[in-house]
Coordinates of C-alpha atoms in Angstrom, one line a residue:
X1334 CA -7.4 -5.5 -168.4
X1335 CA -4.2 -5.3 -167.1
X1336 CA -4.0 -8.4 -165.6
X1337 CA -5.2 -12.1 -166.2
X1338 CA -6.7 -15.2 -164.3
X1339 CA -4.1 -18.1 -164.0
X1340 CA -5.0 -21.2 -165.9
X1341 CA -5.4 -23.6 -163.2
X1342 CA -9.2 -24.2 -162.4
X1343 CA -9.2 -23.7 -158.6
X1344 CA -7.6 -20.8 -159.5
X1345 CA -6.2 -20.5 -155.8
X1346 CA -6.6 -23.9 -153.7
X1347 CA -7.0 -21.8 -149.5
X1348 CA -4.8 -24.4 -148.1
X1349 CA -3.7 -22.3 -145.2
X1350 CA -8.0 -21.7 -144.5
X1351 CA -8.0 -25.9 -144.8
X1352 CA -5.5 -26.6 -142.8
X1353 CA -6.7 -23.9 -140.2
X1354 CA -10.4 -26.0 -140.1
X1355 CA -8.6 -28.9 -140.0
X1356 CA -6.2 -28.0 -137.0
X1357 CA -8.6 -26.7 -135.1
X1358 CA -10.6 -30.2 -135.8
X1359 CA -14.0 -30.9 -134.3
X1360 CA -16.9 -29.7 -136.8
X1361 CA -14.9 -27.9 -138.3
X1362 CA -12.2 -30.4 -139.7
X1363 CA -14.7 -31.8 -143.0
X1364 CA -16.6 -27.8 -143.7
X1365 CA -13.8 -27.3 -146.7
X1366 CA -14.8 -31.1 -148.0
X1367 CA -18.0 -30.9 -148.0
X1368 CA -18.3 -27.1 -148.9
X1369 CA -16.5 -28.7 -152.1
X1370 CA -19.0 -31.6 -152.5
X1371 CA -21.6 -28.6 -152.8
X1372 CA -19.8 -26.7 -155.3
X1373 CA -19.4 -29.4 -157.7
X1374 CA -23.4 -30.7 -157.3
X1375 CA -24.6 -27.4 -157.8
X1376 CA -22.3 -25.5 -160.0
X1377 CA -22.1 -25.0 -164.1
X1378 CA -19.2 -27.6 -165.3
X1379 CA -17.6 -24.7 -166.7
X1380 CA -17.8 -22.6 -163.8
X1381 CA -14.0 -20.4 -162.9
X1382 CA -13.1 -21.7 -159.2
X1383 CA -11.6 -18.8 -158.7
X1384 CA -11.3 -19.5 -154.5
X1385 CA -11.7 -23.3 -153.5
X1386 CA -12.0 -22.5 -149.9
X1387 CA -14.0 -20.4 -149.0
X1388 CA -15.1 -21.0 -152.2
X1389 CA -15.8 -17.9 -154.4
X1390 CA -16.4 -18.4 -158.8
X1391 CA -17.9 -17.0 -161.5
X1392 CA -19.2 -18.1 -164.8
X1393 CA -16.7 -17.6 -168.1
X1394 CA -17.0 -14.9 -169.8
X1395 CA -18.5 -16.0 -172.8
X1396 CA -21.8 -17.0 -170.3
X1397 CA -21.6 -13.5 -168.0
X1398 CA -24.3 -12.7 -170.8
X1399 CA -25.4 -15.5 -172.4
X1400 CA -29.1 -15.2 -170.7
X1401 CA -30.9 -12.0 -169.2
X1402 CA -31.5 -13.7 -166.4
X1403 CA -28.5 -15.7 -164.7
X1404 CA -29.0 -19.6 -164.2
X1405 CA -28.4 -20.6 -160.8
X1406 CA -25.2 -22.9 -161.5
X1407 CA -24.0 -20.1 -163.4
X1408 CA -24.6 -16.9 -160.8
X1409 CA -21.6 -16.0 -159.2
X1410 CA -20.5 -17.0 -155.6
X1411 CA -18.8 -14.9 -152.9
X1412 CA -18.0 -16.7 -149.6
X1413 CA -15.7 -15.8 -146.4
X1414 CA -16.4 -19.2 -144.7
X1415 CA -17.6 -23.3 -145.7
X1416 CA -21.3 -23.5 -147.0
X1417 CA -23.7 -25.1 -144.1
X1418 CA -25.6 -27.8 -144.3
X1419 CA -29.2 -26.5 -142.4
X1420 CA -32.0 -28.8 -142.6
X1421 CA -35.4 -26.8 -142.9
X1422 CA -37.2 -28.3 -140.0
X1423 CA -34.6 -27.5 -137.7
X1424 CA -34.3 -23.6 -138.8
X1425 CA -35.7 -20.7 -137.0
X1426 CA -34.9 -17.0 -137.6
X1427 CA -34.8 -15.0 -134.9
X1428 CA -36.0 -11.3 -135.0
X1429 CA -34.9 -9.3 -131.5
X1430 CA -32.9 -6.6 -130.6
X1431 CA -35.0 -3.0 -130.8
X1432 CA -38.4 -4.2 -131.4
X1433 CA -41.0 -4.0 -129.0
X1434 CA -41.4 -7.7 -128.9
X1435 CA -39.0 -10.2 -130.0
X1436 CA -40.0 -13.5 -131.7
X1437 CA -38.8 -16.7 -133.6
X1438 CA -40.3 -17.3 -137.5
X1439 CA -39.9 -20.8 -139.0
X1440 CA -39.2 -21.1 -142.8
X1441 CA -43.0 -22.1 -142.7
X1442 CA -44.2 -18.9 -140.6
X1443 CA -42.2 -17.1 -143.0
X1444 CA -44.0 -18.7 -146.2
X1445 CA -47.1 -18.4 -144.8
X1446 CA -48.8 -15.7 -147.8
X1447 CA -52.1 -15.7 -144.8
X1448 CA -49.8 -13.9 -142.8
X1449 CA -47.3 -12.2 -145.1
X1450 CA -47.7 -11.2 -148.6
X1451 CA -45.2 -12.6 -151.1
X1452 CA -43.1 -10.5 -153.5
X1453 CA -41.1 -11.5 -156.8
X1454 CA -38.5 -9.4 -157.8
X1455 CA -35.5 -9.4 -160.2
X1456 CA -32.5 -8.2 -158.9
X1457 CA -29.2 -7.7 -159.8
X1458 CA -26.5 -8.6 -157.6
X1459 CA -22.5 -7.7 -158.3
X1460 CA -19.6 -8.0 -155.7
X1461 CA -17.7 -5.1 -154.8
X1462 CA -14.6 -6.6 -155.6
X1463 CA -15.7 -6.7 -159.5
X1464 CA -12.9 -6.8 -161.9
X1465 CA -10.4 -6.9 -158.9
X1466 CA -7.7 -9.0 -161.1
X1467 CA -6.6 -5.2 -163.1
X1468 CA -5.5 -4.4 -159.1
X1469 CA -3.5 -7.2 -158.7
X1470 CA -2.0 -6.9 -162.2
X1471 CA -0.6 -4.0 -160.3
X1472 CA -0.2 -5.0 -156.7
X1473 CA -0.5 -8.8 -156.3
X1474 CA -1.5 -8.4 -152.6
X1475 CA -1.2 -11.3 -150.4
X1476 CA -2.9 -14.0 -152.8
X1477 CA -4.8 -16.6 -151.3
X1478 CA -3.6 -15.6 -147.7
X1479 CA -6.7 -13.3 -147.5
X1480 CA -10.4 -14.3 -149.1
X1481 CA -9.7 -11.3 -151.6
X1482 CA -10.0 -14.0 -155.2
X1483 CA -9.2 -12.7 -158.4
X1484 CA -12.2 -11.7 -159.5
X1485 CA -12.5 -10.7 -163.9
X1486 CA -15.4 -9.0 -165.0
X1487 CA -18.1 -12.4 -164.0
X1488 CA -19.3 -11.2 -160.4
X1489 CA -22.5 -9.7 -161.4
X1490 CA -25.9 -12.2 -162.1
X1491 CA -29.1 -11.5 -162.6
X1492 CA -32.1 -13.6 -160.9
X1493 CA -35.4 -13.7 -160.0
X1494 CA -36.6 -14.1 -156.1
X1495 CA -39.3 -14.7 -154.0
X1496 CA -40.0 -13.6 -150.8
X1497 CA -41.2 -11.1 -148.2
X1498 CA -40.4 -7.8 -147.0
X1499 CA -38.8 -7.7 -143.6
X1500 CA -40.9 -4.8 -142.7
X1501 CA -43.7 -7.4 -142.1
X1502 CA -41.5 -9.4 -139.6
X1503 CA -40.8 -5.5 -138.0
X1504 CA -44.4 -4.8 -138.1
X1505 CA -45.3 -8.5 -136.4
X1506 CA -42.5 -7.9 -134.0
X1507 CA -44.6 -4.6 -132.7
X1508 CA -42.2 -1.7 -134.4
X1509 CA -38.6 -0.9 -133.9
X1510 CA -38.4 1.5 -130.4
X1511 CA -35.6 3.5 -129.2
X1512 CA -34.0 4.4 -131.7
X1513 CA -33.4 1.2 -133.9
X1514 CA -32.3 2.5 -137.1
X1515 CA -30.2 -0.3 -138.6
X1516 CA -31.0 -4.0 -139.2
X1517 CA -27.9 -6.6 -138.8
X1518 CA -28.0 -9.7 -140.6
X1519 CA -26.7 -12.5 -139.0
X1520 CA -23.8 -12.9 -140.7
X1521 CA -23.2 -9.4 -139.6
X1522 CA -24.3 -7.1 -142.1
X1523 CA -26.8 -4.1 -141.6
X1524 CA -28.8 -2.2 -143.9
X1525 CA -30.6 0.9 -142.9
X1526 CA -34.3 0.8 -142.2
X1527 CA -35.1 3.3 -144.8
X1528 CA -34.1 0.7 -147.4
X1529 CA -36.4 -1.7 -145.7
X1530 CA -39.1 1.6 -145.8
X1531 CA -38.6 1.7 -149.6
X1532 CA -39.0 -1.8 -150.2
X1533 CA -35.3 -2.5 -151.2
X1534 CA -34.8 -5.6 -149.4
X1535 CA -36.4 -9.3 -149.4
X1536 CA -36.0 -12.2 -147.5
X1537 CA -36.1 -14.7 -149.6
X1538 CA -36.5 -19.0 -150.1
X1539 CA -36.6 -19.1 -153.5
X1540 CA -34.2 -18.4 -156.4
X1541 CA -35.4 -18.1 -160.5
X1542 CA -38.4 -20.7 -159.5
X1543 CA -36.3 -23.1 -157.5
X1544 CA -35.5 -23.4 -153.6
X1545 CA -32.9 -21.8 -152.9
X1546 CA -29.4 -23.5 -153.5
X1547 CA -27.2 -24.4 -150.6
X1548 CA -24.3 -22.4 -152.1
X1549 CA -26.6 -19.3 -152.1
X1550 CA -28.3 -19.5 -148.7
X1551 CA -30.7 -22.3 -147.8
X1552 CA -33.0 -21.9 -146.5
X1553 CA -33.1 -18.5 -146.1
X1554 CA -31.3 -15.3 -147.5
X1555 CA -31.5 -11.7 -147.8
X1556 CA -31.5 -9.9 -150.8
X1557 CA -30.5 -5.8 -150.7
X1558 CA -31.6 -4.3 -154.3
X1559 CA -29.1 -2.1 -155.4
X1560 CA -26.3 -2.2 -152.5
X1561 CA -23.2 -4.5 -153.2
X1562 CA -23.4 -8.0 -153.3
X1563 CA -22.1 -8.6 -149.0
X1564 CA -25.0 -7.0 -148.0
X1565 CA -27.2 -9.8 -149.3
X1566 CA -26.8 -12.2 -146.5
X1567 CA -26.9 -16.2 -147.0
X1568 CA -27.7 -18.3 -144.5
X1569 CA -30.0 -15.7 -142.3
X1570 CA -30.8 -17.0 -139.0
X1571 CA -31.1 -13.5 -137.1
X1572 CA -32.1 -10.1 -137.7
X1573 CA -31.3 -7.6 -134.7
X1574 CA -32.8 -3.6 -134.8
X1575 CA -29.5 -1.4 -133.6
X1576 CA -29.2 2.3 -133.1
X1577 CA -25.9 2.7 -135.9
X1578 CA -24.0 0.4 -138.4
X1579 CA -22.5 -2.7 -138.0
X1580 CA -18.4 -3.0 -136.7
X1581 CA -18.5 -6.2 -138.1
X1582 CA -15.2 -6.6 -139.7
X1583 CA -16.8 -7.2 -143.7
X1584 CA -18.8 -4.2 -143.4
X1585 CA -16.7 -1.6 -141.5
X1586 CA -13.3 -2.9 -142.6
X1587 CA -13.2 -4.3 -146.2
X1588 CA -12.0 -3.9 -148.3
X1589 CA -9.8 -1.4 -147.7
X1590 CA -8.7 -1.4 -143.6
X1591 CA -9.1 2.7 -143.5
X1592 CA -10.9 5.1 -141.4
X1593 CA -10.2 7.9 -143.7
X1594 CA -14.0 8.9 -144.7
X1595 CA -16.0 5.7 -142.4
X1596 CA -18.6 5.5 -145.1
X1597 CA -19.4 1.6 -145.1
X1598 CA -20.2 1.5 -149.1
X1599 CA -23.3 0.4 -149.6
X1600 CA -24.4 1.3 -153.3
X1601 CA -23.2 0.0 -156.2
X1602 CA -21.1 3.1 -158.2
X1603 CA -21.9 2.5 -162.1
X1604 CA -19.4 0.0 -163.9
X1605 CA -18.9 -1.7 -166.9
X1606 CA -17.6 -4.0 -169.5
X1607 CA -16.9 -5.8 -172.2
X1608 CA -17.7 -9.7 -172.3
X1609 CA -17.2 -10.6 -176.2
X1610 CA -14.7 -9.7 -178.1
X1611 CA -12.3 -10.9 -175.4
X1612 CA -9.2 -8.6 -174.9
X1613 CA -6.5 -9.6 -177.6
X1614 CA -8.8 -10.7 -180.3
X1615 CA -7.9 -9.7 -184.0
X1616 CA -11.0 -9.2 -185.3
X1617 CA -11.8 -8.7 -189.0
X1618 CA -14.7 -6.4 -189.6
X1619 CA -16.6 -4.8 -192.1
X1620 CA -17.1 -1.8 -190.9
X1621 CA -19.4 -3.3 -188.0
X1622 CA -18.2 -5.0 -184.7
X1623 CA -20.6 -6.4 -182.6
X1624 CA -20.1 -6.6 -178.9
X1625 CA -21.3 -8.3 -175.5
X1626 CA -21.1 -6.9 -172.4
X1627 CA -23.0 -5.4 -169.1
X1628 CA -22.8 -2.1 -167.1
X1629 CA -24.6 -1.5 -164.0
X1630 CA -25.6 1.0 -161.4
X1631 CA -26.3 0.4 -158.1
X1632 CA -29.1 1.9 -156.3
X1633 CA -31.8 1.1 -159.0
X1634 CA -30.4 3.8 -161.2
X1635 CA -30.1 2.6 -165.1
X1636 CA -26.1 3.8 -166.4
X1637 CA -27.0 7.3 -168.2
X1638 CA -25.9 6.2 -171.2
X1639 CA -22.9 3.7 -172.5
X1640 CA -20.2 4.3 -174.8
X1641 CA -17.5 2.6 -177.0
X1642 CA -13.8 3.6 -178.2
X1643 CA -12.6 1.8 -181.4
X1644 CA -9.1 3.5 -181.4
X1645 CA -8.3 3.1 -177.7
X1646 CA -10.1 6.0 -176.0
X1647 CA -9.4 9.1 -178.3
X1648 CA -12.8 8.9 -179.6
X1649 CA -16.3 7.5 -178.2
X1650 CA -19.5 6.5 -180.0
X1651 CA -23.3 5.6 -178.5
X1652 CA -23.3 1.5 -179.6
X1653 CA -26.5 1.2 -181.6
X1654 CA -28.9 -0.3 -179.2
X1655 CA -28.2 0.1 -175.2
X1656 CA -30.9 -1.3 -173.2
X1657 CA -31.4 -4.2 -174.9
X1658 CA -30.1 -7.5 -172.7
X1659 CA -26.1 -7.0 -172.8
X1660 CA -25.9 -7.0 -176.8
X1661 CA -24.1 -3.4 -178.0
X1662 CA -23.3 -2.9 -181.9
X1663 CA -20.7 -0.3 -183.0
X1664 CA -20.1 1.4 -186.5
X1665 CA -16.4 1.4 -187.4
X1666 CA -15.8 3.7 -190.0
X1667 CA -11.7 3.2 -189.5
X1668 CA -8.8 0.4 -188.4
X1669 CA -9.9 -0.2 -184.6
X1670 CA -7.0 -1.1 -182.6
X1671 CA -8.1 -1.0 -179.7
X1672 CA -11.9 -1.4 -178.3
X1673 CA -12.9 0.0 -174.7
X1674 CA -16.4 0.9 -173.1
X1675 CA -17.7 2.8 -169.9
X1676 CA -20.8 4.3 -168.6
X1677 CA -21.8 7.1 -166.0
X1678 CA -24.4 7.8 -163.9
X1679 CA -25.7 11.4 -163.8
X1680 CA -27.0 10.9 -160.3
X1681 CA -24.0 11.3 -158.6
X1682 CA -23.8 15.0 -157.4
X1683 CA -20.1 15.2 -158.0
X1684 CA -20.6 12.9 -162.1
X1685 CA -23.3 15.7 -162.5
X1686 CA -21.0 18.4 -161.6
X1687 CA -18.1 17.5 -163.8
X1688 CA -19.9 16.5 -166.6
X1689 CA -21.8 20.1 -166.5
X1690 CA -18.1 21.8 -166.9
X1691 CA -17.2 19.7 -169.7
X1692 CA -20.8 20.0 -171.6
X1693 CA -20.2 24.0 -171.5
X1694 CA -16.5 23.9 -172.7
X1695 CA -17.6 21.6 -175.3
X1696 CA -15.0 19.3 -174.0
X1697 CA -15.9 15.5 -174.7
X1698 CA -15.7 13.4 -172.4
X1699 CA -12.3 10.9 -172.3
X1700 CA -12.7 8.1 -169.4
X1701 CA -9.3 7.3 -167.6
X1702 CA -8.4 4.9 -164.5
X1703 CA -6.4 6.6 -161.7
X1704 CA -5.2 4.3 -158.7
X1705 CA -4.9 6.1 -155.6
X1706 CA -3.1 5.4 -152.2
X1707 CA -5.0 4.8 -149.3
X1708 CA -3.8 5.2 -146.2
X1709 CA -4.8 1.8 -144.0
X1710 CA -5.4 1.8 -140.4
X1711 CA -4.5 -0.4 -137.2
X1712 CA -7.2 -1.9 -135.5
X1713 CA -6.7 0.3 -132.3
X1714 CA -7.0 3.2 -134.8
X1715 CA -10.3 2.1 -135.5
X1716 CA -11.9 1.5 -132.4
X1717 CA -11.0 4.3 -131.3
X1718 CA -12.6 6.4 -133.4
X1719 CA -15.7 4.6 -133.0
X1720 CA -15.8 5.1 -129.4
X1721 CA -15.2 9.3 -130.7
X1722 CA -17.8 9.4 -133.6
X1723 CA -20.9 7.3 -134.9
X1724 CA -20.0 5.1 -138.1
X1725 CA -21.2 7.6 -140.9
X1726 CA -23.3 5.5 -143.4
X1727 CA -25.5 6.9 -146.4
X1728 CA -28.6 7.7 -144.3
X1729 CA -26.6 10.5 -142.4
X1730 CA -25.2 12.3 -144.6

């Protein structure tokens, strides 16, 4: 990792996003204050603040893996506003836009198993911004002026939820009708309907047996299985059938403000990385080091396979178990001076393709990073060509 998280726990403080609440006054002037009072009631002691306000953290890395499933007060948190406080008997969701006819649900229509059957599913969840703090080693971007915090490797949990398909709400709402292909999530998100079609999305009340926290949507989320963590929306209180994607600025715009391919990234590309030993460790060995870490794959693909470097990426070696929860073991038959890990995912066509050409030169495989310069755009750039093309998503192409 070529960069490192400040010392100072809020890592950034958002004083320019507290003093704007605060200037603009009204309800607004005490959301930092009590989003804060939340934090500290519901998250781990030992939790890294890396954002106060909007508050974003993650767990330390020495409990990223700690437990195959992720404890509440220790799943990571990515927010772009305060945290509401919504009391259940006031909350309604509202289900309109291209549906043949639109209705309200309370929390309790929504629970109601008579009317919809419940699911439990495990899901992982990682931000898109995932080991961000190597980028700002390198470009240290405009620091807390933006909601962009400096994430490490902790933005990825585990848990367990219950909850309901959305296409029983659809189904209950009569069908989507001319041409409603994309659900937005109030905050404005959308996910296409064929991930509602494969049953890749839950709303959901519940989190690893408990309601769910304030800080992670009470009363009522969304969870997307295998697409990046801002496409599981917190605090739902509207679903609306469209014809095309959302324009809303955190899915057409982040993170990068471009225009140059319009695919809103959706699924997770496969990652990785190493949680114990931490980088700069001296470790004395006897012939055996024995690691920690994860590596995921969005799209409910398992990584093809993960491997480990002990001289600093010349060579590469299988660890000794792979799927068992985040433990890897490696044989060190010399001095390791260095340890790294990735992972691929053959089910990318262009992976597949490159990885063919190296398997019949007999070329081994020898991961690298490359940074590349993209170009960004204004906003008039942008709206224009949505008013000249259809925003492109996964679904169309």
């Amino acid at each position: 990792m070529t960069g490192s998280i400040l010392g100072t726990n809020p890592v950034l403080s958002g004083d320019d996003f507290i003093a704007w609440h605060h200037a603009i006054g009204g309800e607004l002037t005490d959301i930092p204050e009590d989003s804060w009072r939340i934090v500290l009631k519901e998250k781990h002691n030992d939790m890294l603040h890396l954002l106060k306000f909007p508050y974003n953290g993650q767990p330390p890395k020495r409990l990223v893996t700690s437990k195959a499933i992720t404890p509440n007060p220790l799943h990571f948190v990515r927010n772009h506003g305060g945290i509401p406080i919504i009391n259940k008997k006031d909350f309604t969701l509202t289900l309109d836009g291209l549906v043949a006819n639109p209705k309200k649900y309370t929390l309790d229509d929504i629970m109601d198993e008579s009317r919809f059957p419940q699911i439990v599913e495990t899901v992982t969840i990682q931000c898109s911004g995932t080991r961000r703090i190597e980028q700002i080693g390198l470009y240290p971007g405009q620091g807390d002026e933006i909601p962009q915090a400096p994430w490490a490797e902790g933005a990825i949990g585990t848990a367990t939820y219950r909850g309901i398909s959305p296409k029983k709400l659809i189904k209950d709402c009569g069908g989507l009708v001319n041409g409603g292909k994309h659900l937005e999530l109030y905050g404005a998100e959308t996910v296409p309907w064929s991930k509602l079609k494969a049953n890749e999305v839950l709303l959901t009340w519940e989190m690893n047996g408990e309601p769910l926290p304030a800080i992670h949507g009470y009363p009522l989320c969304v969870v997307v299985m295998g697409y990046i963590g801002a496409r599981s929306v917190k605090w739902l209180y509207r679903i609306k059938a469209i014809e095309t994607t959302s324009i809303a600025p955190v899915q057409s715009r982040e993170p990068a403000n471009t225009i140059r391919s319009r695919i809103q990234i959706q699924e997770m590309p496969v990652s990785s990385a190493i949680m114990s030993p931490w980088k700069g460790y001296v470790i004395i060995h006897n012939g055996k080091i024995h690691f920690k870490g994860w590596a995921y794959s969005g799209g409910g693909r398992w990584p093809e396979r993960i491997e480990l470097s002990s001289d600093g990426g010349f060579s590469w070696h299988e660890p000794l178990t792979v799927r068992s929860a985040w433990n890897w073991g490696l044989h060190v038959t010399s001095p390791a001076h260095r340890i790294a890990v990735y992972s691929i995912n053959r089910t990318k066509e262009r992976t597949k393709e490159r990885l063919a050409a190296l398997e019949r030169e007999g070329i081994p495989l020898a991961p690298i990073t490359r940074y590349e310069y993209v170009h960004s755009h204004t906003d008039e750039e942008i709206m224009k060509f949505y008013r000249e093309h259809d925003p492109r998503d996964a679904d169309n192409l």
